[in-house]
Coordinates of C-alpha atoms in Angstrom, one line a residue:
M1007 CA -2.2 25.7 -44.8
D1008 CA -3.9 22.3 -45.0
A1009 CA -5.9 20.8 -42.1
Y1010 CA -3.1 18.6 -40.9
A1011 CA -0.6 21.5 -40.7
Q1012 CA -3.2 23.6 -38.9
A1013 CA -3.8 20.9 -36.3
V1014 CA -0.1 20.5 -35.7
A1015 CA 0.3 24.3 -35.3
H1016 CA -2.7 24.5 -32.9
H1017 CA -1.5 21.5 -30.9
R1018 CA 1.9 23.0 -30.4
A1019 CA 0.4 26.3 -29.3
G1020 CA -1.8 24.6 -26.8
R1021 CA -5.0 25.4 -28.5
G1022 CA -6.9 22.2 -27.7
P1023 CA -10.3 22.7 -29.2
Q1024 CA -8.9 24.2 -32.4
S1025 CA -6.3 21.4 -32.8
I1026 CA -9.0 18.7 -32.4
A1027 CA -11.3 20.4 -35.0
A1028 CA -8.5 20.7 -37.5
A1029 CA -7.3 17.1 -36.8
R1030 CA -10.9 15.8 -37.4
Q1031 CA -10.8 17.6 -40.8
A1032 CA -7.4 16.1 -41.6
V1033 CA -8.9 12.6 -41.1
V1034 CA -11.8 13.5 -43.4
E1035 CA -9.3 14.7 -46.0
A1036 CA -7.0 11.7 -45.7
P1037 CA -8.9 8.8 -44.2
D1038 CA -6.2 6.3 -45.2
D1039 CA -3.3 8.3 -43.8
P1040 CA -2.2 6.7 -40.4
L1041 CA -0.5 10.0 -39.4
A1042 CA -3.8 11.9 -39.6
H1043 CA -5.4 9.3 -37.3
N1044 CA -2.4 9.5 -35.1
L1045 CA -2.6 13.3 -34.8
L1046 CA -6.3 13.2 -34.0
G1047 CA -5.7 10.6 -31.3
V1048 CA -2.8 12.7 -29.8
C1049 CA -4.9 15.9 -29.8
L1050 CA -7.8 14.1 -28.1
T1051 CA -5.6 12.4 -25.5
S1052 CA -3.6 15.5 -24.4
T1053 CA -4.3 16.2 -20.7
P1054 CA -6.4 14.5 -19.8
P1055 CA -6.7 11.5 -22.1
T1056 CA -10.3 11.0 -23.3
A1057 CA -12.0 7.7 -24.1
E1058 CA -12.6 8.9 -27.6
G1059 CA -8.9 9.6 -28.2
I1060 CA -7.9 6.2 -27.0
Q1061 CA -10.5 4.6 -29.2
V1062 CA -9.2 6.6 -32.2
L1063 CA -5.7 5.3 -31.6
R1064 CA -6.9 1.8 -30.9
A1065 CA -8.8 1.7 -34.2
A1066 CA -5.8 3.1 -36.0
V1067 CA -3.4 0.5 -34.5
A1068 CA -5.9 -2.2 -35.6
R1069 CA -5.5 -1.0 -39.2
W1070 CA -1.8 -0.3 -39.0
P1071 CA -0.4 -2.6 -36.2
N1072 CA 3.2 -2.0 -37.1
H1073 CA 3.1 1.8 -37.2
E1074 CA 5.5 2.9 -34.5
H1075 CA 4.1 6.3 -33.8
L1076 CA 0.6 4.9 -33.4
V1077 CA 1.6 2.1 -31.1
T1078 CA 3.7 4.6 -29.1
N1079 CA 0.9 7.1 -28.6
L1080 CA -1.7 4.4 -27.8
A1081 CA 0.6 2.9 -25.1
L1082 CA 1.3 6.4 -23.6
A1083 CA -2.4 7.3 -23.6
L1084 CA -3.4 4.0 -22.0
Q1085 CA -0.7 4.4 -19.3
S1086 CA -1.9 7.9 -18.5
A1087 CA -5.5 6.6 -18.3
G1088 CA -4.4 4.0 -15.7
E1089 CA -4.9 1.1 -18.1
Q1090 CA -1.6 -0.4 -17.1
G1091 CA -2.2 -3.9 -18.5
E1092 CA -3.0 -2.8 -22.0
A1093 CA -0.2 -0.2 -21.9
W1094 CA 2.2 -3.0 -21.0
R1095 CA 1.0 -5.1 -24.0
Y1096 CA 1.4 -2.3 -26.5
L1097 CA 4.8 -1.2 -25.1
R1098 CA 6.1 -4.8 -25.5
H1099 CA 4.9 -4.7 -29.1
L1100 CA 6.6 -1.4 -29.6
L1101 CA 9.9 -2.9 -28.4
V1102 CA 9.5 -5.6 -31.0
L1103 CA 9.0 -3.0 -33.7
N1104 CA 11.9 -1.0 -32.5
P1105 CA 14.4 -2.7 -30.1
A1106 CA 16.3 0.6 -29.8
S1107 CA 13.3 2.5 -28.5
A1108 CA 14.5 4.2 -25.3
L1109 CA 10.9 5.2 -24.6
A1110 CA 9.6 1.6 -24.7
C1111 CA 12.4 0.4 -22.4
D1112 CA 11.9 3.3 -20.0
R1113 CA 8.1 2.9 -19.7
L1114 CA 8.3 -0.9 -19.5
G1115 CA 10.8 -0.6 -16.7
F1116 CA 8.6 1.9 -14.9
L1117 CA 5.6 -0.5 -15.2
C1118 CA 7.7 -3.4 -14.1
N1119 CA 8.6 -1.5 -11.0
T1120 CA 5.3 0.2 -10.1
W1121 CA 2.7 -2.1 -11.6
R1122 CA 4.1 -5.6 -11.8
G1123 CA 6.6 -5.5 -8.9
D1124 CA 9.4 -7.2 -10.9
R1125 CA 12.3 -5.1 -9.5
E1126 CA 15.0 -7.0 -11.3
Q1127 CA 13.4 -6.7 -14.7
A1128 CA 12.7 -3.1 -14.0
A1129 CA 16.4 -2.4 -13.3
R1130 CA 17.5 -4.2 -16.5
L1131 CA 15.0 -2.3 -18.7
S1132 CA 15.8 1.0 -17.1
D1133 CA 19.5 0.5 -17.5
R1134 CA 18.9 -0.3 -21.2
A1135 CA 16.9 2.9 -21.6
A1136 CA 19.7 4.9 -20.0
R1137 CA 22.2 3.4 -22.4
L1138 CA 20.0 4.2 -25.4
S1139 CA 19.3 7.8 -24.2
P1140 CA 21.9 8.8 -21.6
Q1141 CA 21.0 12.5 -21.7
D1142 CA 17.3 12.0 -21.0
E1143 CA 16.7 13.3 -17.5
G1144 CA 13.4 11.5 -17.0
I1145 CA 14.9 8.2 -18.0
R1146 CA 17.7 8.7 -15.4
I1147 CA 15.1 9.5 -12.7
N1148 CA 13.1 6.4 -13.6
Q1149 CA 16.4 4.4 -13.5
S1150 CA 17.0 5.6 -10.0
L1151 CA 13.5 4.5 -8.9
A1152 CA 14.1 1.1 -10.4
W1153 CA 17.2 0.6 -8.4
A1154 CA 16.0 2.2 -5.2
P1155 CA 14.4 -0.8 -3.6
H1156 CA 17.5 -3.0 -3.7
D1157 CA 20.7 -1.0 -4.5
L1158 CA 21.0 2.5 -3.1
D1159 CA 24.5 2.9 -4.6
R1160 CA 23.1 2.5 -8.1
T1161 CA 20.2 4.8 -7.2
I1162 CA 22.6 7.5 -6.2
L1163 CA 24.6 7.1 -9.4
A1164 CA 21.5 7.4 -11.5
L1165 CA 20.4 10.6 -9.6
D1166 CA 23.9 12.1 -10.1
A1167 CA 23.5 11.5 -13.8
A1168 CA 20.1 13.3 -13.7
T1169 CA 21.6 16.3 -12.0
I1170 CA 24.4 16.5 -14.6
V1171 CA 21.7 16.6 -17.4
N1172 CA 19.7 19.3 -15.6
P1173 CA 21.4 20.9 -12.6
Q1174 CA 18.4 23.1 -12.0
N1175 CA 15.9 20.4 -11.1
T1176 CA 15.5 20.0 -7.4
Y1177 CA 14.0 16.5 -7.6
P1178 CA 17.2 14.5 -8.0
Y1179 CA 18.9 16.3 -5.2
V1180 CA 16.1 15.6 -2.8
Q1181 CA 15.9 12.0 -3.9
R1182 CA 19.7 11.6 -3.5
A1183 CA 19.3 13.0 0.1
G1184 CA 16.6 10.4 0.8
A1185 CA 18.8 7.6 -0.5
L1186 CA 21.7 8.8 1.8
L1187 CA 19.3 9.0 4.8
R1188 CA 18.3 5.3 4.1
R1189 CA 22.0 4.5 4.3
G1190 CA 22.2 6.3 7.7
R1191 CA 24.4 9.1 6.3
W1192 CA 22.5 12.2 7.4
Q1193 CA 25.5 14.4 7.2
A1194 CA 26.2 13.5 3.6
A1195 CA 22.5 14.1 2.9
L1196 CA 22.8 17.8 3.8
H1197 CA 24.9 18.7 0.7
P1198 CA 22.2 17.8 -1.9
L1199 CA 19.5 19.3 0.4
R1200 CA 21.4 22.6 0.5
R1201 CA 21.5 22.5 -3.3
A1202 CA 17.8 21.8 -3.5
L1203 CA 16.9 24.5 -1.0
K1204 CA 19.1 27.0 -2.8
L1205 CA 17.1 26.4 -6.0
D1206 CA 13.8 26.3 -4.2
P1207 CA 13.6 27.5 -0.6
T1208 CA 10.0 26.3 -0.3
N1209 CA 10.6 22.7 -1.5
D1210 CA 8.5 20.8 1.1
D1211 CA 10.3 17.4 0.8
A1212 CA 13.7 19.1 1.2
I1213 CA 12.6 20.9 4.3
K1214 CA 11.2 17.7 5.8
H1215 CA 14.5 15.8 5.0
A1216 CA 16.5 18.6 6.6
L1217 CA 14.4 18.6 9.7
R1218 CA 14.9 14.9 10.1
C1219 CA 18.7 15.4 9.7
Q1220 CA 18.6 17.9 12.5
R1221 CA 16.7 15.6 14.8
Y1222 CA 18.9 12.6 13.9
H1223 CA 22.0 14.7 14.8
A1224 CA 20.4 15.7 18.2
A1225 CA 19.5 12.1 18.9
S1226 CA 23.0 10.9 18.1
Q1227 CA 24.5 13.5 20.4
S1228 CA 22.1 12.6 23.2
A1229 CA 22.9 8.9 22.9
A1230 CA 26.7 9.7 23.0
A1231 CA 26.2 11.9 26.1
Q1232 CA 24.6 9.0 27.9
G1233 CA 27.8 7.0 27.7
P1234 CA 27.8 3.2 27.6
G1235 CA 24.8 1.1 28.7
P1236 CA 21.1 1.2 28.2
G1237 CA 19.2 4.3 27.3
D1238 CA 16.7 6.3 29.4
G1239 CA 14.1 6.5 26.7
L1240 CA 13.1 5.4 23.2
L1241 CA 13.0 7.0 19.8
L1242 CA 10.0 6.1 17.7
R1243 CA 9.9 6.8 13.9
G1244 CA 6.8 6.1 11.8
P1245 CA 4.0 7.5 9.7
F1246 CA 2.0 8.7 12.8
S1247 CA -0.1 11.3 11.1
T1248 CA -1.6 9.1 8.4
A1249 CA -4.6 6.7 8.4
S1250 CA -2.5 3.6 7.8
G1251 CA -2.2 0.5 10.1
Y1252 CA 1.4 1.4 10.9
A1253 CA 0.2 4.9 12.0
H1254 CA -2.5 3.4 14.2
M1255 CA 0.1 1.0 15.8
G1256 CA 2.5 3.9 16.4
R1257 CA -0.1 6.1 17.9
R1258 CA -1.2 3.4 20.3
Y1259 CA 2.4 2.7 21.4
I1260 CA 3.0 6.5 21.9
Q1261 CA -0.1 6.7 24.1
T1262 CA 0.7 3.6 26.1
L1263 CA 4.4 4.2 26.6
R1264 CA 3.6 7.7 27.8
R1265 CA 1.2 6.3 30.4
Q1266 CA 4.0 4.0 31.4
Q1267 CA 6.2 7.1 31.8
V1268 CA 8.8 6.0 29.2
P1269 CA 10.6 9.1 27.8
L1270 CA 9.9 9.3 24.1
Q1271 CA 11.4 11.1 21.1
V1272 CA 9.1 10.8 18.1
I1273 CA 10.1 11.6 14.5
G1274 CA 7.4 11.4 11.9
V1275 CA 8.1 10.1 8.4
F1276 CA 6.4 12.9 6.6
G1277 CA 7.8 15.9 8.5
H1278 CA 6.9 17.8 11.6
E1279 CA 4.4 16.1 13.9
T1280 CA 2.4 18.0 16.4
W1281 CA 1.4 16.6 19.8
A1282 CA -1.5 18.0 21.8
D1283 CA -0.2 17.4 25.3
E1284 CA 3.5 18.0 25.2
P1285 CA 6.4 18.2 22.7
L1286 CA 7.8 14.8 21.8
E1287 CA 10.6 16.0 19.5
A1288 CA 13.3 16.5 22.1
P1289 CA 16.1 13.9 22.5
V1290 CA 15.6 11.5 25.5
G1291 CA 18.9 9.7 25.7
A1292 CA 17.6 6.8 23.6
K1293 CA 19.9 4.0 22.5
A1294 CA 17.4 2.4 20.2
A1295 CA 15.5 3.9 17.2
I1296 CA 12.3 1.8 16.6
N1297 CA 11.2 2.2 13.0
I1298 CA 7.4 1.3 12.8
M1299 CA 7.2 0.8 9.0
V1300 CA 8.2 -1.4 6.1
P1301 CA 11.9 -2.2 5.7
L1302 CA 12.3 0.0 2.6
A1303 CA 11.6 3.2 4.6
V1304 CA 14.1 2.6 7.5
E1305 CA 16.6 5.4 8.1
P1306 CA 19.4 4.3 10.5
I1307 CA 20.6 6.9 13.0
P1308 CA 24.3 6.8 13.9
G1309 CA 24.9 5.9 17.6
L1310 CA 21.5 4.2 18.0
A1311 CA 20.6 0.6 17.4
T1312 CA 18.3 0.3 14.4
I1313 CA 15.1 -1.6 15.3
L1314 CA 12.6 -2.6 12.6
Y1315 CA 9.1 -3.2 13.9
S1316 CA 7.2 -4.5 11.0
M1317 CA 5.0 -7.3 9.7
F1318 CA 4.2 -9.2 6.5
E1319 CA 1.0 -10.7 5.2
G1320 CA 2.5 -13.7 3.3
P1321 CA 4.5 -16.9 4.0
R1322 CA 7.8 -15.2 3.2
I1323 CA 9.0 -11.6 2.6
S1324 CA 10.5 -10.6 -0.7
R1325 CA 14.3 -10.6 -1.4
T1326 CA 14.2 -6.8 -1.5
W1327 CA 12.7 -6.7 2.0
A1328 CA 15.2 -9.3 3.2
K1329 CA 18.2 -7.3 1.9
Q1330 CA 16.9 -4.0 3.4
S1331 CA 16.1 -5.7 6.7
L1332 CA 19.8 -6.6 7.1
A1333 CA 20.4 -3.0 7.9
A1334 CA 18.4 -3.4 11.1
D1335 CA 20.1 -4.7 14.3
M1336 CA 16.8 -6.4 15.3
V1337 CA 13.5 -7.1 13.7
I1338 CA 10.4 -7.1 15.9
V1339 CA 7.2 -8.6 14.5
P1340 CA 3.7 -9.1 16.0
T1341 CA 3.1 -12.7 15.1
E1342 CA 4.8 -16.1 14.6
S1343 CA 3.8 -16.0 10.9
S1344 CA 5.7 -12.8 10.4
R1345 CA 8.7 -14.3 12.2
V1346 CA 8.7 -17.2 9.8
A1347 CA 8.3 -14.8 6.9
W1348 CA 11.6 -13.1 7.8
A1349 CA 13.5 -16.3 8.8
S1350 CA 12.5 -18.0 5.6
Q1351 CA 14.4 -15.4 3.6
G1352 CA 17.5 -15.7 5.6
Y1353 CA 17.2 -13.0 8.2
P1354 CA 19.1 -14.3 11.3
E1355 CA 16.6 -15.9 13.6
D1356 CA 18.5 -14.8 16.8
R1357 CA 17.8 -11.2 15.8
I1358 CA 14.0 -11.6 15.5
R1359 CA 11.6 -11.0 18.4
V1360 CA 7.8 -11.5 18.6
C1361 CA 5.8 -8.8 20.3
P1362 CA 2.0 -9.0 19.8
L1363 CA 0.1 -5.8 19.3
G1364 CA -3.0 -4.7 21.3
V1365 CA -6.6 -4.9 20.2
D1366 CA -9.1 -2.0 20.4
A1367 CA -12.7 -1.7 21.5
E1368 CA -12.0 2.0 21.0
P1369 CA -12.6 3.2 24.6
A1370 CA -12.1 6.8 23.4
A1371 CA -15.4 6.5 21.4
A1372 CA -17.2 4.2 23.9
D1373 CA -20.4 6.3 23.8
A1374 CA -20.6 6.3 20.0
P1375 CA -24.1 5.1 19.0
P1376 CA -24.6 2.6 16.1
L1377 CA -24.8 4.2 12.7
T1378 CA -28.2 4.5 11.1
L1379 CA -27.9 2.8 7.7
V1380 CA -30.4 1.7 5.1
D1381 CA -30.2 -0.7 2.2
G1382 CA -31.0 0.0 -1.4
H1383 CA -34.7 -0.7 -0.8
G1384 CA -34.9 1.8 2.2
R1385 CA -34.9 -0.9 4.9
R1386 CA -32.9 -0.1 8.0
V1387 CA -29.9 -2.3 8.4
D1388 CA -30.4 -2.8 12.1
S1389 CA -33.7 -4.5 11.3
Y1390 CA -31.9 -7.5 9.8
R1391 CA -31.2 -10.4 12.1
H1392 CA -27.8 -11.2 10.6
R1393 CA -25.5 -8.2 9.9
F1394 CA -22.1 -9.1 8.5
L1395 CA -19.4 -6.5 8.4
N1396 CA -16.1 -6.3 6.4
V1397 CA -13.7 -3.4 6.6
S1398 CA -10.9 -3.7 4.0
D1399 CA -8.8 -1.5 1.8
A1400 CA -9.8 -2.0 -1.8
I1401 CA -6.6 -3.9 -2.7
P1402 CA -6.2 -7.5 -4.0
R1403 CA -4.8 -8.9 -0.8
K1404 CA -8.0 -8.2 1.1
N1405 CA -9.8 -10.5 -1.4
L1406 CA -13.0 -8.5 -1.7
D1407 CA -13.7 -10.5 -4.8
G1408 CA -13.7 -13.6 -2.7
V1409 CA -16.0 -12.0 -0.1
L1410 CA -18.4 -11.1 -2.9
R1411 CA -18.3 -14.6 -4.5
V1412 CA -19.1 -16.2 -1.2
W1413 CA -21.9 -13.8 -0.5
L1414 CA -23.4 -14.5 -4.0
R1415 CA -23.2 -18.2 -3.5
A1416 CA -24.3 -18.3 0.1
T1417 CA -27.3 -15.9 0.2
N1418 CA -30.7 -15.2 -1.4
R1419 CA -32.6 -12.0 -1.7
D1420 CA -35.2 -13.0 0.9
D1421 CA -32.6 -13.9 3.6
D1422 CA -32.8 -12.0 6.8
A1423 CA -29.2 -10.9 6.3
V1424 CA -27.1 -8.0 5.0
L1425 CA -23.4 -7.4 4.3
I1426 CA -22.0 -4.0 5.2
L1427 CA -18.9 -3.4 3.1
K1428 CA -16.5 -0.6 4.1
P1429 CA -13.6 -0.3 1.7
G1430 CA -10.9 1.0 3.9
K1431 CA -10.6 4.8 4.2
G1432 CA -13.2 5.1 1.3
G1433 CA -13.8 7.9 -1.1
T1434 CA -10.9 7.3 -3.5
E1435 CA -11.4 6.9 -7.3
A1436 CA -9.0 3.9 -7.4
A1437 CA -11.1 2.1 -4.7
R1438 CA -14.3 2.8 -6.6
R1439 CA -12.8 1.5 -9.9
H1440 CA -11.5 -1.6 -8.2
L1441 CA -14.9 -2.4 -6.6
Q1442 CA -16.8 -1.7 -9.9
N1443 CA -14.5 -4.0 -11.8
I1444 CA -14.7 -6.9 -9.3
V1445 CA -18.5 -6.6 -8.9
R1446 CA -18.9 -6.9 -12.7
Q1447 CA -16.3 -9.8 -12.9
T1448 CA -17.8 -11.6 -9.9
Q1449 CA -21.3 -11.7 -11.4
D1450 CA -19.8 -13.0 -14.7
H1451 CA -17.7 -15.6 -12.8
V1452 CA -20.5 -16.9 -10.5
G1453 CA -23.2 -16.6 -13.2
R1454 CA -25.5 -14.9 -10.8
A1455 CA -26.5 -11.2 -10.2
F1456 CA -26.2 -9.4 -6.9
T1457 CA -29.9 -8.6 -7.1
D1458 CA -30.5 -12.3 -6.5
A1459 CA -28.4 -12.3 -3.2
A1460 CA -29.0 -10.7 0.2
P1461 CA -28.4 -7.0 0.1
I1462 CA -25.0 -5.3 0.3
V1463 CA -24.6 -1.8 1.9
L1464 CA -21.5 0.0 0.7
I1465 CA -20.0 2.7 3.0
D1466 CA -17.9 4.7 0.6
Q1467 CA -16.7 7.7 2.6
P1468 CA -14.2 8.4 5.3
L1469 CA -15.5 8.0 8.9
S1470 CA -14.3 9.5 12.1
E1471 CA -13.1 7.2 15.0
A1472 CA -16.5 7.6 16.7
E1473 CA -18.3 6.9 13.4
M1474 CA -16.1 3.8 12.8
T1475 CA -17.1 2.5 16.3
G1476 CA -20.7 3.2 15.5
L1477 CA -20.3 1.2 12.2
F1478 CA -19.0 -1.8 14.2
R1479 CA -21.9 -1.5 16.6
T1480 CA -24.3 -1.7 13.6
A1481 CA -23.2 -5.3 12.9
N1482 CA -23.2 -8.6 14.8
H1483 CA -20.8 -10.7 12.7
Y1484 CA -17.4 -9.8 11.2
F1485 CA -16.3 -11.7 8.1
S1486 CA -12.8 -11.7 6.6
L1487 CA -11.6 -13.7 3.6
S1488 CA -8.2 -12.0 3.4
H1489 CA -5.2 -13.6 1.6
G1490 CA -3.0 -12.7 4.5
E1491 CA -2.7 -10.3 7.5
G1492 CA 0.2 -9.0 9.5
W1493 CA -2.3 -8.0 12.2
D1494 CA -6.0 -7.5 11.3
L1495 CA -6.9 -4.4 13.2
P1496 CA -10.6 -4.2 12.1
L1497 CA -11.2 -7.9 12.9
S1498 CA -9.5 -7.8 16.2
K1499 CA -11.5 -4.7 17.1
A1500 CA -14.7 -6.4 16.1
G1501 CA -13.8 -9.4 18.3
A1502 CA -13.0 -7.1 21.2
M1503 CA -16.4 -5.5 20.8
G1504 CA -18.1 -8.9 21.1
M1505 CA -18.9 -9.5 17.4
G1506 CA -18.9 -13.1 16.1
L1507 CA -15.8 -13.7 14.0
I1508 CA -15.4 -15.6 10.7
A1509 CA -11.8 -15.7 9.5
P1510 CA -9.3 -17.7 7.4
A1511 CA -7.0 -20.1 9.3
H1512 CA -3.7 -18.4 8.4
S1513 CA -1.1 -15.7 9.1
S1514 CA -1.8 -13.5 12.1
Y1515 CA -5.3 -14.9 12.8
L1516 CA -3.7 -18.1 14.2
D1517 CA -1.8 -16.0 16.8
Y1518 CA -5.0 -14.7 18.5
L1519 CA -7.8 -17.0 17.3
D1520 CA -8.6 -20.7 17.4
E1521 CA -11.8 -22.7 17.1
R1522 CA -12.8 -21.7 20.6
F1523 CA -13.1 -18.0 19.6
A1524 CA -14.0 -17.9 15.9
R1525 CA -15.3 -19.9 12.9
L1526 CA -12.1 -20.6 11.0
I1527 CA -11.8 -21.3 7.2
P1528 CA -9.2 -23.8 6.0
C1529 CA -6.7 -22.4 3.4
T1530 CA -4.2 -23.4 0.8
T1531 CA -1.3 -21.4 -0.6
G1532 CA -0.7 -20.3 -4.1
P1533 CA 0.7 -17.4 -6.3
A1534 CA -0.5 -13.9 -5.5
H1535 CA -2.4 -12.8 -8.6
L1536 CA -4.7 -9.9 -9.4
P1537 CA -8.4 -10.8 -9.2
Y1538 CA -9.6 -12.9 -12.1
S1539 CA -6.1 -12.7 -13.7
T1540 CA -2.8 -14.5 -13.8
E1541 CA -1.0 -11.2 -13.5
P1542 CA 1.0 -10.8 -10.3
W1543 CA 0.0 -8.2 -7.7
E1544 CA 2.9 -5.7 -7.4
P1545 CA 3.8 -5.9 -3.7
F1546 CA 3.7 -9.8 -3.8
F1547 CA 5.6 -10.3 -7.1
G1548 CA 7.0 -13.8 -7.2
L1549 CA 5.5 -14.6 -3.8
D1550 CA 2.6 -16.8 -2.5
W1551 CA -0.3 -16.0 -0.3
W1552 CA -3.2 -18.0 1.3
N1553 CA -6.4 -18.9 -0.5
P1554 CA -9.3 -19.5 1.9
D1555 CA -11.7 -22.3 1.0
E1556 CA -14.7 -20.4 -0.4
T1557 CA -17.0 -23.5 -0.3
V1558 CA -16.4 -23.8 3.5
A1559 CA -16.8 -20.0 3.9
A1560 CA -20.2 -20.1 2.0
G1561 CA -21.3 -23.0 4.2
I1562 CA -20.5 -21.0 7.4
I1563 CA -22.5 -18.0 6.2
S1564 CA -25.4 -20.2 5.1
D1565 CA -25.5 -22.0 8.4
I1566 CA -25.6 -18.8 10.4
I1567 CA -28.4 -17.4 8.2
A1568 CA -30.5 -20.6 8.3
G1569 CA -30.1 -21.0 12.1
R1570 CA -28.0 -24.2 11.9
D1571 CA -25.2 -22.3 13.6
K1572 CA -26.9 -21.0 16.7
G1573 CA -24.2 -18.4 17.7
L1574 CA -20.6 -17.6 17.0
P1575 CA -18.1 -17.9 19.9
D1576 CA -17.4 -14.7 21.8
A1577 CA -13.7 -13.7 21.6
S1578 CA -13.9 -10.4 23.5
A1579 CA -12.8 -11.7 26.9
H1580 CA -9.9 -13.6 25.3
L1581 CA -8.7 -10.7 23.2
L1582 CA -9.1 -8.0 25.8
G1583 CA -7.5 -10.2 28.4
N1584 CA -4.5 -11.3 26.5
F1585 CA -3.8 -8.7 23.8
T1586 CA -3.9 -5.2 25.3
W1587 CA -1.7 -2.3 24.4
D1588 CA -0.4 -2.1 27.9
Q1589 CA 0.8 -5.7 27.6
A1590 CA 2.3 -5.0 24.2
A1591 CA 4.2 -2.0 25.5
R1592 CA 5.5 -3.9 28.5
K1593 CA 6.7 -6.8 26.2
L1594 CA 8.4 -4.3 23.9
R1595 CA 10.2 -2.8 26.9
R1596 CA 11.4 -6.2 28.1
I1597 CA 12.7 -7.0 24.6
L1598 CA 14.7 -3.8 24.5
A1599 CA 15.9 -4.2 28.1
D1600 CA 17.1 -7.7 27.5
A1601 CA 19.1 -6.4 24.6
G1602 CA 20.7 -3.8 26.8
L1603 CA 19.0 -0.9 25.0
L1604 CA 16.5 0.4 27.6
R1605 CA 16.8 1.0 31.3
Q1606 CA 13.6 -0.7 32.8
G1607 CA 13.6 1.2 36.1
D1608 CA 10.4 1.0 38.2
R1609 CA 8.1 2.6 35.7
S1610 CA 4.5 1.5 35.9

């Protein structure tokens, strides 16, 4: 048996090291055979893909650019390695080489959906893949995902096709149930859930879906028992157990409405929620279900008005969001900019209400001391006169590349200033890669190294609530250069704690800030692209966002450091006096009472 045949046999048997050794020998024996290079690349990139394997395939494709197997395996390896842009390029080349490649159509459709955000093109490509290979279960599942954001009927048809191909796979049954729940058909969802749980009684998603069906049924019965007229309580649904902004918003509303003695039923998105003080799962005669989330996750409950309490960070929502929002009887948003975002895509303006959120100085962690931080030279951060803070998820909308460009242009290494950068929840590999890439790209773009600027201290690990408050106490300025915000929780918290604010003059900032309370940066609008790229950012495909004027921003930072700006305005009294959670909860109750959905009573 020659080396090539040995490598194939070892690879099929799952003997990785032996397959690689034999494949290397096959390349030595046949250096001009593209199949030998292809086999070595496949062996090297099999779970997980290695940089060497990708390089082998890349070099082989450079020699044989029209070899279908080589192009296919390079594209798959790049996609597995998270190199979506390059995978996209080679998959498009594969489709030129073989227009009947179901794999190319399927993977391109998947990337259109999950990486580019082009839902319409994703659906077209996925449908084409399904026509080319109708009995491929994976293709049918990807087809369902492509249709899920904007056509649940087509989603269900694709999932039905997947169950016909493989009746023993629980995934399509659970996804079908999820699609039916988003249509408000919890009873119909029980059938595929029973099938899934019969196949796998421990399936976590099926159990969570079934639990929600049970609670929706109880809420519907409770609403019917109330008879006509407003309800006695409210049903809240949201991702309350996560670290997201929506979860924070939901938890604050739960705490505040309970203090105001409003009966609550709370249903978590991800399954059973636990509550320290009392159970909040029991029905309370609610006539309104408030979904604190994005439109695509709303699940209507029969017999209850469907309220979407959401927000958007750009000038207008997507067509997919607009279509899904129509399932809601009312949309509540926290700011005027979000109201315009929904209205501009045709959602009826008479069904939109504005209810501002509260801001936090985190009274629960009021005694938290400032964190002790040091810069890269061992100097304590609290010894710097000017300590700027930015807390942002490492995503393109937060414009960390813009923050870094401004810092590079505005500061020098001998300035008495430091930037504290906290990338959201921290600690994720994706966030680290994003930051590493933009640091490198920013230095190249500006033509200056970060060693020539004032120091940056990166906080790259999760912090508790008390530690987050301590982090805020470490700084005296908060600096945002975001492309858009539905409601900037970190900045509003910083303002409530008395820090000086520097923010773009757009989106939610204009609802609670003006020149009396912050240094505002003028902005223009433009397409939402990935940093240093013309590629669209997936959630904003085909949409615009705001671009803050970085020259003005750099001037503000420079003036503060040089002492030309003697002190930023204090926004704490304004924010804590006009944007409290108690005020937010009272406004929410008035909105629902005016709609005939909640009995106000004489609750505090």
